[in-house]
Coordinates of C-alpha atoms in Angstrom, one line a residue:
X1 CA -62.3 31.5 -60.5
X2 CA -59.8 29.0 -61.8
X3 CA -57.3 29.9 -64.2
X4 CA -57.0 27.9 -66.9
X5 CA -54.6 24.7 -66.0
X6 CA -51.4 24.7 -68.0
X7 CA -49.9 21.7 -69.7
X8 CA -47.7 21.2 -66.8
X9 CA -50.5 21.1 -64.6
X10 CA -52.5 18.6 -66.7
X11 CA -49.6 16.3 -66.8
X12 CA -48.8 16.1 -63.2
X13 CA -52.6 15.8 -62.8
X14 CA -52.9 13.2 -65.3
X15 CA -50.2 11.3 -63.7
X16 CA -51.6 11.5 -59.9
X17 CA -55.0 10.2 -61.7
X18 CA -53.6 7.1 -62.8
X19 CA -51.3 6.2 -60.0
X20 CA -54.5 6.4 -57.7
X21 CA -52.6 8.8 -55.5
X22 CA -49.9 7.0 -54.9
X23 CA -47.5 8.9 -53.8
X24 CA -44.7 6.4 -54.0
X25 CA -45.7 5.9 -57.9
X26 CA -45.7 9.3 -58.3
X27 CA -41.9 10.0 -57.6
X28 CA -41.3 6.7 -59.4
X29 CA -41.9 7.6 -62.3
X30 CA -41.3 11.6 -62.2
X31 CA -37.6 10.1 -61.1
X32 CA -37.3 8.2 -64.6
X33 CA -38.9 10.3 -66.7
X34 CA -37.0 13.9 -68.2
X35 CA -40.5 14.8 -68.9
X36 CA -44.4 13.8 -67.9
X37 CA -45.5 14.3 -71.4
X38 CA -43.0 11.3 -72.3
X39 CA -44.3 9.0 -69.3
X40 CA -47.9 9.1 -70.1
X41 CA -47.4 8.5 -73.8
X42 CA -48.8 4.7 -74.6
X43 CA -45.9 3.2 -75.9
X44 CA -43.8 3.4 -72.3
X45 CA -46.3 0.4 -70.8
X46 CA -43.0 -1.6 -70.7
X47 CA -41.1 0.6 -68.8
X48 CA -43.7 1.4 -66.3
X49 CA -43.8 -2.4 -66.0
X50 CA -40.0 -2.8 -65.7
X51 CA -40.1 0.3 -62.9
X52 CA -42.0 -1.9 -60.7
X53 CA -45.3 0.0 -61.1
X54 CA -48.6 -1.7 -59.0
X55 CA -50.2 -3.5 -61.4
X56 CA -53.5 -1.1 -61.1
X57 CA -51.4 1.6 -61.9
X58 CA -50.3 -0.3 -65.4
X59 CA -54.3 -1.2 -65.9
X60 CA -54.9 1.9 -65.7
X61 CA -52.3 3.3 -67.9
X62 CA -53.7 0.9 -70.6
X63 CA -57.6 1.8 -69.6
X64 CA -56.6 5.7 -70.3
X65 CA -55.2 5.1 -73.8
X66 CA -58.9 4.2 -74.9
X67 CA -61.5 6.1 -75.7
X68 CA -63.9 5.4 -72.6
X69 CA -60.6 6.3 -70.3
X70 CA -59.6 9.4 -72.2
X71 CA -63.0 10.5 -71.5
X72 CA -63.1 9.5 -68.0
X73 CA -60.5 11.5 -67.0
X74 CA -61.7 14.5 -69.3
X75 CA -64.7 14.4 -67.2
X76 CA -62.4 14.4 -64.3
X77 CA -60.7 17.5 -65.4
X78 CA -64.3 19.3 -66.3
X79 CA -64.8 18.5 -62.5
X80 CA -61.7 20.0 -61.0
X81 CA -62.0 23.5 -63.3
X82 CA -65.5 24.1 -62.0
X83 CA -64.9 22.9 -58.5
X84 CA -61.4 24.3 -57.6
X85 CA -60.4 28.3 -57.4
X86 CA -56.6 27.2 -58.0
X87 CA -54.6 24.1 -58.4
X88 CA -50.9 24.2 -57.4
X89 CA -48.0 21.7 -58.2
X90 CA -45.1 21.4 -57.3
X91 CA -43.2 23.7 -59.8
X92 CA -45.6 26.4 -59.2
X93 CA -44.2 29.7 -57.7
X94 CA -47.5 29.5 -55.2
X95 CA -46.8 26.0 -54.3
X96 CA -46.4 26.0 -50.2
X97 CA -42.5 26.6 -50.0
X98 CA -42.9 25.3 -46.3
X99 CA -44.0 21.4 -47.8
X100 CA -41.0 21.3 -50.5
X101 CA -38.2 19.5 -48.1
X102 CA -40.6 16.7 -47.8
X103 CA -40.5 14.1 -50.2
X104 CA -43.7 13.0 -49.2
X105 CA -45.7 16.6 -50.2
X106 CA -48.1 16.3 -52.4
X107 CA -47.8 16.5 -56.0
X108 CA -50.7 18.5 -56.5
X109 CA -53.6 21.1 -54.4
X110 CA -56.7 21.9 -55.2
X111 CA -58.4 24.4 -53.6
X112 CA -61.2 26.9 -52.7
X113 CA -60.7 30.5 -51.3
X114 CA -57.4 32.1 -51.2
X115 CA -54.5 30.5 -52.5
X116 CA -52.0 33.0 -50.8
X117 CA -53.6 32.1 -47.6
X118 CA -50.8 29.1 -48.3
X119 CA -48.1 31.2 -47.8
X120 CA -48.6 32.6 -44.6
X121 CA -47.3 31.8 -41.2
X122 CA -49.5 29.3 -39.9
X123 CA -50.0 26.9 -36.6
X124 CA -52.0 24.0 -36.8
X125 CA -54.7 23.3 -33.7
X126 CA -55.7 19.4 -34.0
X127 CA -57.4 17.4 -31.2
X128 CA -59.9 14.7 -30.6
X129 CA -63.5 14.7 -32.4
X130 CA -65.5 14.2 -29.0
X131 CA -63.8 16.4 -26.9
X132 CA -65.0 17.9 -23.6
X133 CA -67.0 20.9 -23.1
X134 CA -63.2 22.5 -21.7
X135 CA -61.5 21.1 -24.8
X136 CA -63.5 22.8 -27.2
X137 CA -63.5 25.8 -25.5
X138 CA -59.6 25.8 -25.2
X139 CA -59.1 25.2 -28.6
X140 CA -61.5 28.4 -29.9
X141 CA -59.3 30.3 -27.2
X142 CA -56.1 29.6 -28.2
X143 CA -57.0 30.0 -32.1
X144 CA -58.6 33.1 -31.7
X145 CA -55.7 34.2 -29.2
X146 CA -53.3 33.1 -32.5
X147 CA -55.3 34.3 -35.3
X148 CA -55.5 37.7 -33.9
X149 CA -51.8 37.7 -33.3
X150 CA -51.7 37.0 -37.4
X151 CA -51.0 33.5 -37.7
X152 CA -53.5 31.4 -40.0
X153 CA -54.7 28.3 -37.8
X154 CA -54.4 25.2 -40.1
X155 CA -56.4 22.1 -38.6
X156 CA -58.4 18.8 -40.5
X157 CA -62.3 20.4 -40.9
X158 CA -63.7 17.5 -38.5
X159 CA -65.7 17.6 -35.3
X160 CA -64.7 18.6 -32.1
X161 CA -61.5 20.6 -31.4
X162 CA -61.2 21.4 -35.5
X163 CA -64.3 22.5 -35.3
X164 CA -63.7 25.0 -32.9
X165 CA -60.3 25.8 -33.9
X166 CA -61.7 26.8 -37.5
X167 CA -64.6 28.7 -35.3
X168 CA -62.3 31.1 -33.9
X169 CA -59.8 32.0 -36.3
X170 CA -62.8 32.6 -38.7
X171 CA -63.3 35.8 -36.5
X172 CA -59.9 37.0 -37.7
X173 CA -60.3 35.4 -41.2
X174 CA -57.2 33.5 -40.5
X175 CA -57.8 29.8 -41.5
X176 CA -57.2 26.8 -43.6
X177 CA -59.1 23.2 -44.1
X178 CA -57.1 20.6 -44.9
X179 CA -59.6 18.0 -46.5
X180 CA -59.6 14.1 -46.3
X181 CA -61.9 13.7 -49.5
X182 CA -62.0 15.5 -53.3
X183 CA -63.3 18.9 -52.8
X184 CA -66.7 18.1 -54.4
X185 CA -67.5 16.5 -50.5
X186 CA -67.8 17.6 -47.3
X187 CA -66.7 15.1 -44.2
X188 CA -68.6 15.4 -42.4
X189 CA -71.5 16.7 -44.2
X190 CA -72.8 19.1 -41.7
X191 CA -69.4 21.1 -41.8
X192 CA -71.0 22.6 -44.8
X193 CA -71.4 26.2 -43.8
X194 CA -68.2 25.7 -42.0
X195 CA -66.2 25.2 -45.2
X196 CA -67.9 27.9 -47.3
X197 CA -67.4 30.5 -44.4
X198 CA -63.6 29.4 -44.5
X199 CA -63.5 29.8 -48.4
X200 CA -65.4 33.1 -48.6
X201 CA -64.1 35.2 -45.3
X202 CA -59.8 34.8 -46.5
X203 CA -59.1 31.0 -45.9
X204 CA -59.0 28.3 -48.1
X205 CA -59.9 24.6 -48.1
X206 CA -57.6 22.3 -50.1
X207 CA -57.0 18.7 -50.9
X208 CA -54.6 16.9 -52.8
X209 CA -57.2 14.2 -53.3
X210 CA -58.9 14.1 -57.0
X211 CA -62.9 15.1 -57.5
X212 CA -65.0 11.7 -56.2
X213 CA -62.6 10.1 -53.7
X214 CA -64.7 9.4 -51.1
X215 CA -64.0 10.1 -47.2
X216 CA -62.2 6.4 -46.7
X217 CA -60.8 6.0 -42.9
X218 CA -57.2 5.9 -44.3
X219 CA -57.3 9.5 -46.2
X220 CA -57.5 11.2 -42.7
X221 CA -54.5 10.2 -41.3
X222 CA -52.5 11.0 -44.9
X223 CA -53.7 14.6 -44.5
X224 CA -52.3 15.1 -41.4
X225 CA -48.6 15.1 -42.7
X226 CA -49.7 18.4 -44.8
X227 CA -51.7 20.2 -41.9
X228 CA -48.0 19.9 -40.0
X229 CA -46.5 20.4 -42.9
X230 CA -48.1 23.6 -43.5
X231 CA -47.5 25.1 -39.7
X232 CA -44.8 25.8 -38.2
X233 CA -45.9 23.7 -34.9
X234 CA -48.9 21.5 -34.1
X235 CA -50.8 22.2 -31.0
X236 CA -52.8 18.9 -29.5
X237 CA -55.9 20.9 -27.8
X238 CA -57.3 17.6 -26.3
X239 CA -57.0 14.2 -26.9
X240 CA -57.5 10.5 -25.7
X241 CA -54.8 7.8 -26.5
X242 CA -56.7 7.0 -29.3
X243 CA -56.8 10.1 -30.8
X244 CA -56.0 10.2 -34.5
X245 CA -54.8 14.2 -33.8
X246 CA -51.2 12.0 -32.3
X247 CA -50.9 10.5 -35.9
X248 CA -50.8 14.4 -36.7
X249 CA -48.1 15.2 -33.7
X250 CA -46.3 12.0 -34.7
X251 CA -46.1 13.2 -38.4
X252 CA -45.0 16.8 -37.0
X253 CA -42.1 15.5 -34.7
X254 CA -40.9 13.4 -37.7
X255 CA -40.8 16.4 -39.8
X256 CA -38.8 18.4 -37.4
X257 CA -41.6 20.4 -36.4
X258 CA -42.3 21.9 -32.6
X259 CA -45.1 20.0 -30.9
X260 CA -47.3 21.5 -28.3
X261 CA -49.4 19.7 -25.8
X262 CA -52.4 21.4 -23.8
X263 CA -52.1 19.2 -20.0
X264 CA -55.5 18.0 -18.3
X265 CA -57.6 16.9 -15.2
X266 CA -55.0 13.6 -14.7
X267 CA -57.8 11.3 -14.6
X268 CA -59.7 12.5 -17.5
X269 CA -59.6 10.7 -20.7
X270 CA -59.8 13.2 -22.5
X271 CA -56.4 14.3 -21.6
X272 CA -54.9 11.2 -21.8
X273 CA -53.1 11.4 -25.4
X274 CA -51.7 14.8 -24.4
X275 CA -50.2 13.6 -21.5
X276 CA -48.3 11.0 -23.7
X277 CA -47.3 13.3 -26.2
X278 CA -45.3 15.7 -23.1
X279 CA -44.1 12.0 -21.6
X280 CA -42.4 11.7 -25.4
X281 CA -41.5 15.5 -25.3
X282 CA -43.7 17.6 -26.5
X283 CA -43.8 20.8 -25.1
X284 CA -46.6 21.8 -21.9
X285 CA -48.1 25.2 -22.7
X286 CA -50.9 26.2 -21.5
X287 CA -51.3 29.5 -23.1
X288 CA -50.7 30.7 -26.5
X289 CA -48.2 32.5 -26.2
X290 CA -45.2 30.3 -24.8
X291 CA -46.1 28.4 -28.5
X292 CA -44.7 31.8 -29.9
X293 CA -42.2 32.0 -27.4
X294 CA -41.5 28.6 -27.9
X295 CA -41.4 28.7 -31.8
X296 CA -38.9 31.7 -31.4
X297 CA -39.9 33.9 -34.3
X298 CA -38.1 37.0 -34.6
X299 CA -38.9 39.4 -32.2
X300 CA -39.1 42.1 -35.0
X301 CA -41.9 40.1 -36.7
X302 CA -43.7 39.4 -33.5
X303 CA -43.7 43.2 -32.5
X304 CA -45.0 44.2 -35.9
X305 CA -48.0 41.6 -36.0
X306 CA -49.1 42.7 -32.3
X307 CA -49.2 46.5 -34.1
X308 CA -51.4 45.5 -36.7
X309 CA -53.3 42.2 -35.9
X310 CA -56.1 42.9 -38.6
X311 CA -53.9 45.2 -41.6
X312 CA -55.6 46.3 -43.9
X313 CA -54.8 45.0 -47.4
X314 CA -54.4 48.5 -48.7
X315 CA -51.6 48.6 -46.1
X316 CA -49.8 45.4 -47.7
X317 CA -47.0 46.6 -50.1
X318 CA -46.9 45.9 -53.6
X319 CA -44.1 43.6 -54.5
X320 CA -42.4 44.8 -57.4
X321 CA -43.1 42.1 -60.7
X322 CA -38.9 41.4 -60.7
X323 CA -39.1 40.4 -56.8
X324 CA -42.3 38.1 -57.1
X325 CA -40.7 34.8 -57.7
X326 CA -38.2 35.5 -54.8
X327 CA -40.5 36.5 -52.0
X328 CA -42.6 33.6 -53.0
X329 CA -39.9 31.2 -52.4
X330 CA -39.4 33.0 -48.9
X331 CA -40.9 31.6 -46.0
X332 CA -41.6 31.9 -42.1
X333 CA -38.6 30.4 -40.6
X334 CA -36.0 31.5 -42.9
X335 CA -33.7 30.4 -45.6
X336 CA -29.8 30.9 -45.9
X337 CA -28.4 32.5 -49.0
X338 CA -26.9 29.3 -50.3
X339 CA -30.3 27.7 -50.1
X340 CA -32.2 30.7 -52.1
X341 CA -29.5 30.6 -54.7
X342 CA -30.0 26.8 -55.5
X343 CA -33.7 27.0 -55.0
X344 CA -34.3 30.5 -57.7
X345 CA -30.8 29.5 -59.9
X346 CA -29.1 33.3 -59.0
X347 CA -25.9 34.1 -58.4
X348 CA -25.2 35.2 -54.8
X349 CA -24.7 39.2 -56.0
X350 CA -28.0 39.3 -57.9
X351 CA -29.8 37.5 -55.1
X352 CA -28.3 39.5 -52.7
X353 CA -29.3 42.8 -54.2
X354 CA -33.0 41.6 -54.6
X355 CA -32.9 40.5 -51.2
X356 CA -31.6 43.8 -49.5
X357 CA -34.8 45.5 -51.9
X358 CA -37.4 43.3 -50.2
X359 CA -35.7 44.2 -46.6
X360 CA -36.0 48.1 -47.8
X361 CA -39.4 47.4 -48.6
X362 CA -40.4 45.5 -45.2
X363 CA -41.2 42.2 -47.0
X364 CA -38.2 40.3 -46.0
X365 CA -35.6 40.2 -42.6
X366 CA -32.4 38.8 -41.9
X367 CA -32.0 37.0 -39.0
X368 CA -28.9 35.0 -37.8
X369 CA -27.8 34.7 -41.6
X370 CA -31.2 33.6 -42.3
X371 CA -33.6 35.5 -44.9
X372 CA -37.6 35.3 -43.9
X373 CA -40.9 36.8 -45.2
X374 CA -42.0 39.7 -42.7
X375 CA -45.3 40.7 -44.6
X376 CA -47.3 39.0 -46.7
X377 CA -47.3 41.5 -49.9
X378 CA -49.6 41.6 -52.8

C-alpha cells in the first residue's frame, strides 16, 4: 500500500504533470528554481516564458491555476495513490542509485510490488517481439540461468523474448517490468497475468509515465534508457535489424554499460541485429555466465550468491537505523570514498567508520578502493 506522498513528492509530480513529461522541461526549470513550491506558484508565468518553456507547457501552467485544472490533476493524484504501491523521486533514499549519473533518469517512478527490488543487482534481457521458437527459448534459459544465480532480470513487459525473459526469472522471483504506458494499462493487454505475477511473487513493475498516458509508439523506446539504466549490462537474446531491443543496446553502450549479443544461424533474420551489435562490439556470449565473467563482479559476491541462490529473508541482516541511508546509496559496481562523501555530505572518518560496520556486517565489500552492496539487507 502506498504511503502517503510527501510535499516533495507532489511537487516534483505536479511539475512532471504539466511539463507533459518532458524531460528537458523538467531540469529546466528544477535548474532555475531554489525550490518547486516557488516554480509552480501562478505568478512565475513570466519566467517560465523567459526560460524558453514549450508553449503547452505555459498553457498548461495557466490551465492548472483554475479550478477545472486544479481538479484535474487532483483526480490525477487520486489515481496514482490507489494505483501505485510507491512512488520514488529523485531525492528519495530508495530512488535507484544505479540511474542518478544520468541526467536523463526520470524524475519520478511509480510502481507496483517491491520497491527494494530497485536496488538489487540486475541484468536486463531485451530482444525482438516475434522471435523464433530458439530465441524464446534462449532468453527463458539464460534468465532463469541469471535469476537463480541472484540477479533480478530487468526487460520491457512486451512479447517475444521479454516475455520469456520475465517467464523465467519469475521462477526465482527475480524480476522487473519496465512499462511504456501509466500503470493503470497493460501493453499489451494480454500480459495481464504476466504483470500481476511479477508484482505479487517479489518483482515490481514501474513507470515514470503519469496514470492515462496511453501506449504511444515513441514511449517504448524512452523506456529503454531505464531498463539499461537499471542493469548492469543488456543482453540482446534475438533480434532483426529492425529490432527496437538495439535502441535499448544503443542507449546501454551510450551509458557506459557492457552489451551482450547472443550470435545466430548466419542466414536467419532473426539474428540479424545481433550480429550488428558484435560487428559494433558488443560482446558474443553464448552462455550466461561469460556475461558474469564479463561484467567482472567480485569474486567474493559471486561465490556467496552461488551458496545461497534462493536466501531466505530471515537470513538477510537487519541494517542498523544509523546505516540505512548509506547502504542505500551503495550500489552493485561500487563507489569510491570521495564519491560516498559528496553524495551522503560526511566527512571521510565518519563515513569510513560506517562503512567498515556494514563490511563487519556482510552488507558492504571493498574492492580495488571501491565500496559495493554485497547483500541486500532489510
Amino acid at each position: 500500500m502506498l504511503n502517503p506522498l510527501s510535499q516533495a513528492q507532489i511537487e516534483a509530480i505536479t511539475l512532471w504533470h504539466l511539463v507533459q513529461h518532458s524531460l528537458a522541461g523538467f531540469r529546466k526549470i528544477q535548474a532555475h528554481y531554489p525550490s518547486l513550491a516557488d516554480a509552480l506558484q501562478a505568478g512565475q508565468l513570466p519566467v517560465w516564458q523567459a526560460l524558453g518553456l514549450h508553449k503547452s507547457h505555459l498553457q498548461r501552467f495557466q490551465e492548472f491555476h483554475t479550478a477545472q485544472g486544479r481538479q484535474q490533476f487532483q483526480r490525477c493524484l487520486q489515481q496514482i495513490q490507489q494505483q501505485s504501491d510507491f512512488v520514488l523521486t529523485c531525492a528519495d533514499a530508495d530512488y535507484p542509485q544505479q540511474l542518478l549519473p544520468y541526467c536523463d533518469r526520470p524524475p519520478v517512478i511509480f510502481g507496483q510490488g517491491d520497491a527494494q527490488a530497485l536496488l538489487q543487482p540486475q541484468i536486463a534481457i531485451v530482444g525482438s517481439r516475434k522471435p523464433s521458437p530458439h530465441g524464446c527459448q534462449t532468453a527463458y534459459d539464460f534468465a532463469f540461468y541469471l535469476s537463480e544465480q541472484g540477479f533480478y532480470i530487468c526487460s520491457g513487459l512486451a512479447q517475444g523474448i521479454d516475455q520469456a525473459a520475465h517467464q523465467a526469472a519469475l521462477k526465482h522471483r527475480r524480476t522487473i517490468a519496465v512499462m511504456g504506458t501509466g500503470l493503470d494499462q497493460t501493453y499489451p493487454p494480454q500480459h495481464q497475468g504476466l504483470r500481476r505475477d511479477i508484482q505479487e511473487r517479489g518483482g515490481a513493475v514501474i513507470s515514470e509515465f503519469l496514470p492515462q498516458t496511453r501506449p504511444l509508439p515513441q514511449h517504448f523506446p524512452r523506456r529503454n534508457r531505464i531498463v539499461s539504466g537499471l542493469s548492469l549490462g543488456v543482453i540482446v537474446a534475438e533480434a532483426g535489424l529492425k529490432s527496437g531491443s538495439l535502441i535499448t543496446a544503443k542507449t546501454a553502450a551510450e551509458q557506459g554499460k557492457a552489451v551482450f549479443a547472443i550470435p545466430g544461424h548466419i542466414y536467419g533474420e532473426f539474428h540479424q541485429g545481433c550480429h550488428q551489435l558484435i560487428r559494433e562490439g558488443a560482446i558474443l556470449i553464448d552462455h550466461p555466465q561469460q556475461a558474469l565473467e564479463d561484467l567482472a563482479l567480485p569474486a567474493q559476491w559471486q561465490a556467496a550468491q552461488l551458496q545461497a541462490a534462493e536466501p531466505a529473508a530471515a537470513d538477510e541482516p537487519d541494517v542498523p537505523e544509523h546505516l540505512h541511508e548509506l547502504h542505500q546509496q551503495l550500489d552493485w559496481t561500487g563507489q569510491t570514498l570521495d564519491q560516498l562523501a559528496q553524495r551522503t555530505q560526511q566527512d571521510a572518518p565518519a563515513l569510513t567508520a560506517q562503512l567498515m560496520e556494514l563490511e563487519l556486517l556482510g552488507l558492504a565489500l571493498q574492492q580495488a578502493g571501491c565500496y559495493l552492496r554485497c547483500r541486500a539487507g532489510k
